[in-house]
GROMACS .gro file of N, CA and C in nm:
model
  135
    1UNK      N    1   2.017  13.487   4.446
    1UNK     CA    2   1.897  13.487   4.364
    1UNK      C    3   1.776  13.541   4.440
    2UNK      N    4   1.770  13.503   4.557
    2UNK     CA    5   1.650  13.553   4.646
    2UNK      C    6   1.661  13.694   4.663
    3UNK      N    7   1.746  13.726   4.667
    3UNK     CA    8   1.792  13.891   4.716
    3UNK      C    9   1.778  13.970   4.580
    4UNK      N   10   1.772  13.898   4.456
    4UNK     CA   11   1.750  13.978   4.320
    4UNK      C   12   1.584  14.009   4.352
    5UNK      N   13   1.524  13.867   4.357
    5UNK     CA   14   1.419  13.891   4.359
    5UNK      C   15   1.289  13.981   4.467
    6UNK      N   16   1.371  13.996   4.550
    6UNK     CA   17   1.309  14.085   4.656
    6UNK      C   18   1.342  14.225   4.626
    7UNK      N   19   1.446  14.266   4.522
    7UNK     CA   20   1.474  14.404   4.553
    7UNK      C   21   1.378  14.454   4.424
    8UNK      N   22   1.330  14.344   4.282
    8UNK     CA   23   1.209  14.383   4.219
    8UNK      C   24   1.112  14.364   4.249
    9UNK      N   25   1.063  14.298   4.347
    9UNK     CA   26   0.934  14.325   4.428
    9UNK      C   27   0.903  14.482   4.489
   10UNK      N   28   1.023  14.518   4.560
   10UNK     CA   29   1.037  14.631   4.657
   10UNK      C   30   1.020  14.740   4.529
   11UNK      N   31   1.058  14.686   4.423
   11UNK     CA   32   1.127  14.840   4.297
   11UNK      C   33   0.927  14.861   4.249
   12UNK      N   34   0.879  14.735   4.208
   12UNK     CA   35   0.729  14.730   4.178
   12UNK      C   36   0.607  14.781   4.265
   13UNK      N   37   0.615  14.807   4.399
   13UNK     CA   38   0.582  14.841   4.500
   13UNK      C   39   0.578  14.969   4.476
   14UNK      N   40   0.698  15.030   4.480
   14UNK     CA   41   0.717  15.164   4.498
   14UNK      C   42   0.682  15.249   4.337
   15UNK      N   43   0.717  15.109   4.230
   15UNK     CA   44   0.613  15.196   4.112
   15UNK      C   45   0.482  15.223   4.131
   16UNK      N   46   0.456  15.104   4.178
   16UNK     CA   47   0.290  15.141   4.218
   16UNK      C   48   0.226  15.226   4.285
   17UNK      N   49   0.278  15.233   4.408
   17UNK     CA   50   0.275  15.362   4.500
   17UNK      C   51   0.274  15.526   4.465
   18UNK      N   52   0.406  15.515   4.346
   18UNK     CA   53   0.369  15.646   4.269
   18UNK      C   54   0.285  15.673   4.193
   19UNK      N   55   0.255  15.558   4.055
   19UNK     CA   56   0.118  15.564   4.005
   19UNK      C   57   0.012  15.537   4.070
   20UNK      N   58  -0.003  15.555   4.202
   20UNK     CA   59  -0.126  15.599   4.215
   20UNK      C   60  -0.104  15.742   4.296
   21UNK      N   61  -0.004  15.796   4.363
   21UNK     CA   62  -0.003  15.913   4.405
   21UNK      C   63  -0.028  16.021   4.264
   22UNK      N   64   0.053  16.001   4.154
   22UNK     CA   65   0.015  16.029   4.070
   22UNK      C   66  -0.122  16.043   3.994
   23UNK      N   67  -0.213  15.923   4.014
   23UNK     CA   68  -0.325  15.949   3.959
   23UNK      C   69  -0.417  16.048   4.069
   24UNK      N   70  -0.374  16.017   4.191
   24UNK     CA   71  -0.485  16.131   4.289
   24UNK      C   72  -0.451  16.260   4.240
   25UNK      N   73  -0.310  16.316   4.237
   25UNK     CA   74  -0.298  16.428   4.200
   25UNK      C   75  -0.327  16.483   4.116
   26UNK      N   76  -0.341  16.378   3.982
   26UNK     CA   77  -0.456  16.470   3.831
   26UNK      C   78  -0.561  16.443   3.894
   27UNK      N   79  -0.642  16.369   3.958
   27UNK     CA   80  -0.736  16.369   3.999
   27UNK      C   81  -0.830  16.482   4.073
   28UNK      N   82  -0.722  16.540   4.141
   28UNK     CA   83  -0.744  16.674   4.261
   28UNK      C   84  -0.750  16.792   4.147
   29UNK      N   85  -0.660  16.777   4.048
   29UNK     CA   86  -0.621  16.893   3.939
   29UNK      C   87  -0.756  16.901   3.899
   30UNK      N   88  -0.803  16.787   3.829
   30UNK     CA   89  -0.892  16.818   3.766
   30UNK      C   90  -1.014  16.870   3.842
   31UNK      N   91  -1.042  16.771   3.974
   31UNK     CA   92  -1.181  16.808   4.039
   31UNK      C   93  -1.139  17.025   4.060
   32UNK      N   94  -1.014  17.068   4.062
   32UNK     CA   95  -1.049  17.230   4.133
   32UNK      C   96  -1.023  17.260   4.007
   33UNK      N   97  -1.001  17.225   3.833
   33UNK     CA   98  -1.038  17.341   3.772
   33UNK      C   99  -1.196  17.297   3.701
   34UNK      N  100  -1.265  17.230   3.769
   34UNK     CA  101  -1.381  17.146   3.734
   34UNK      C  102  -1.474  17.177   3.867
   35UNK      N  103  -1.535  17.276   3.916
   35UNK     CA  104  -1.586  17.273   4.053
   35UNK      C  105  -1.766  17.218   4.029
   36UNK      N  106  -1.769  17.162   4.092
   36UNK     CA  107  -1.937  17.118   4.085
   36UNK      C  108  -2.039  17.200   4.141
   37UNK      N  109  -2.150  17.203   4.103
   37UNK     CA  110  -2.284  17.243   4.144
   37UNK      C  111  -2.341  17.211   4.315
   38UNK      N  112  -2.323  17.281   4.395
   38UNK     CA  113  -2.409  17.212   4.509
   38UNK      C  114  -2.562  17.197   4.486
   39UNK      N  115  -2.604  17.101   4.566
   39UNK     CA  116  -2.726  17.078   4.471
   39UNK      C  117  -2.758  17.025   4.574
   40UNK      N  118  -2.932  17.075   4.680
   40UNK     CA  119  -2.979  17.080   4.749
   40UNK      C  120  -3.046  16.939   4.800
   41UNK      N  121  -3.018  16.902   4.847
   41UNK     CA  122  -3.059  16.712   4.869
   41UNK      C  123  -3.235  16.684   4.872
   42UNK      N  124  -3.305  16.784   4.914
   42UNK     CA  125  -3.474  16.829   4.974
   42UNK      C  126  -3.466  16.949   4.942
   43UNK      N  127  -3.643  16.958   4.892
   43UNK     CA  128  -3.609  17.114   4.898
   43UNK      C  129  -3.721  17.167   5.057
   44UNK      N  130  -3.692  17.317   5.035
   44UNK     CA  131  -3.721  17.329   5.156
   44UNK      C  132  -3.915  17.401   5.097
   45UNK      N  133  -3.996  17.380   5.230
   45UNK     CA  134  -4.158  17.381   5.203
   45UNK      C  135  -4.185  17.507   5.313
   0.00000   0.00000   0.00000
């Protein structure tokens, strides 16, 4: 019984691990077909 339950801990882990590798990677998708404005912090006098 202990050994069931450790190998769905380990299985939940590693879902998780992908959903979030997964979310960085749309994440990255989106930020390079989405490029931002640089935008000067001060301006210069």
């Amino acid at each position: 019984m202990a050994h069931e339950k450790k190998s769905k801990l380990w299985l939940f882990f590693v879902a998780v691990c992908a959903l979030q590798l997964a979310a960085w990677t749309a994440w990255f998708i989106i930020a390079k077909n989405h490029p931002v404005q640089e935008v000067p912090l001060a301006t210069a006098r």
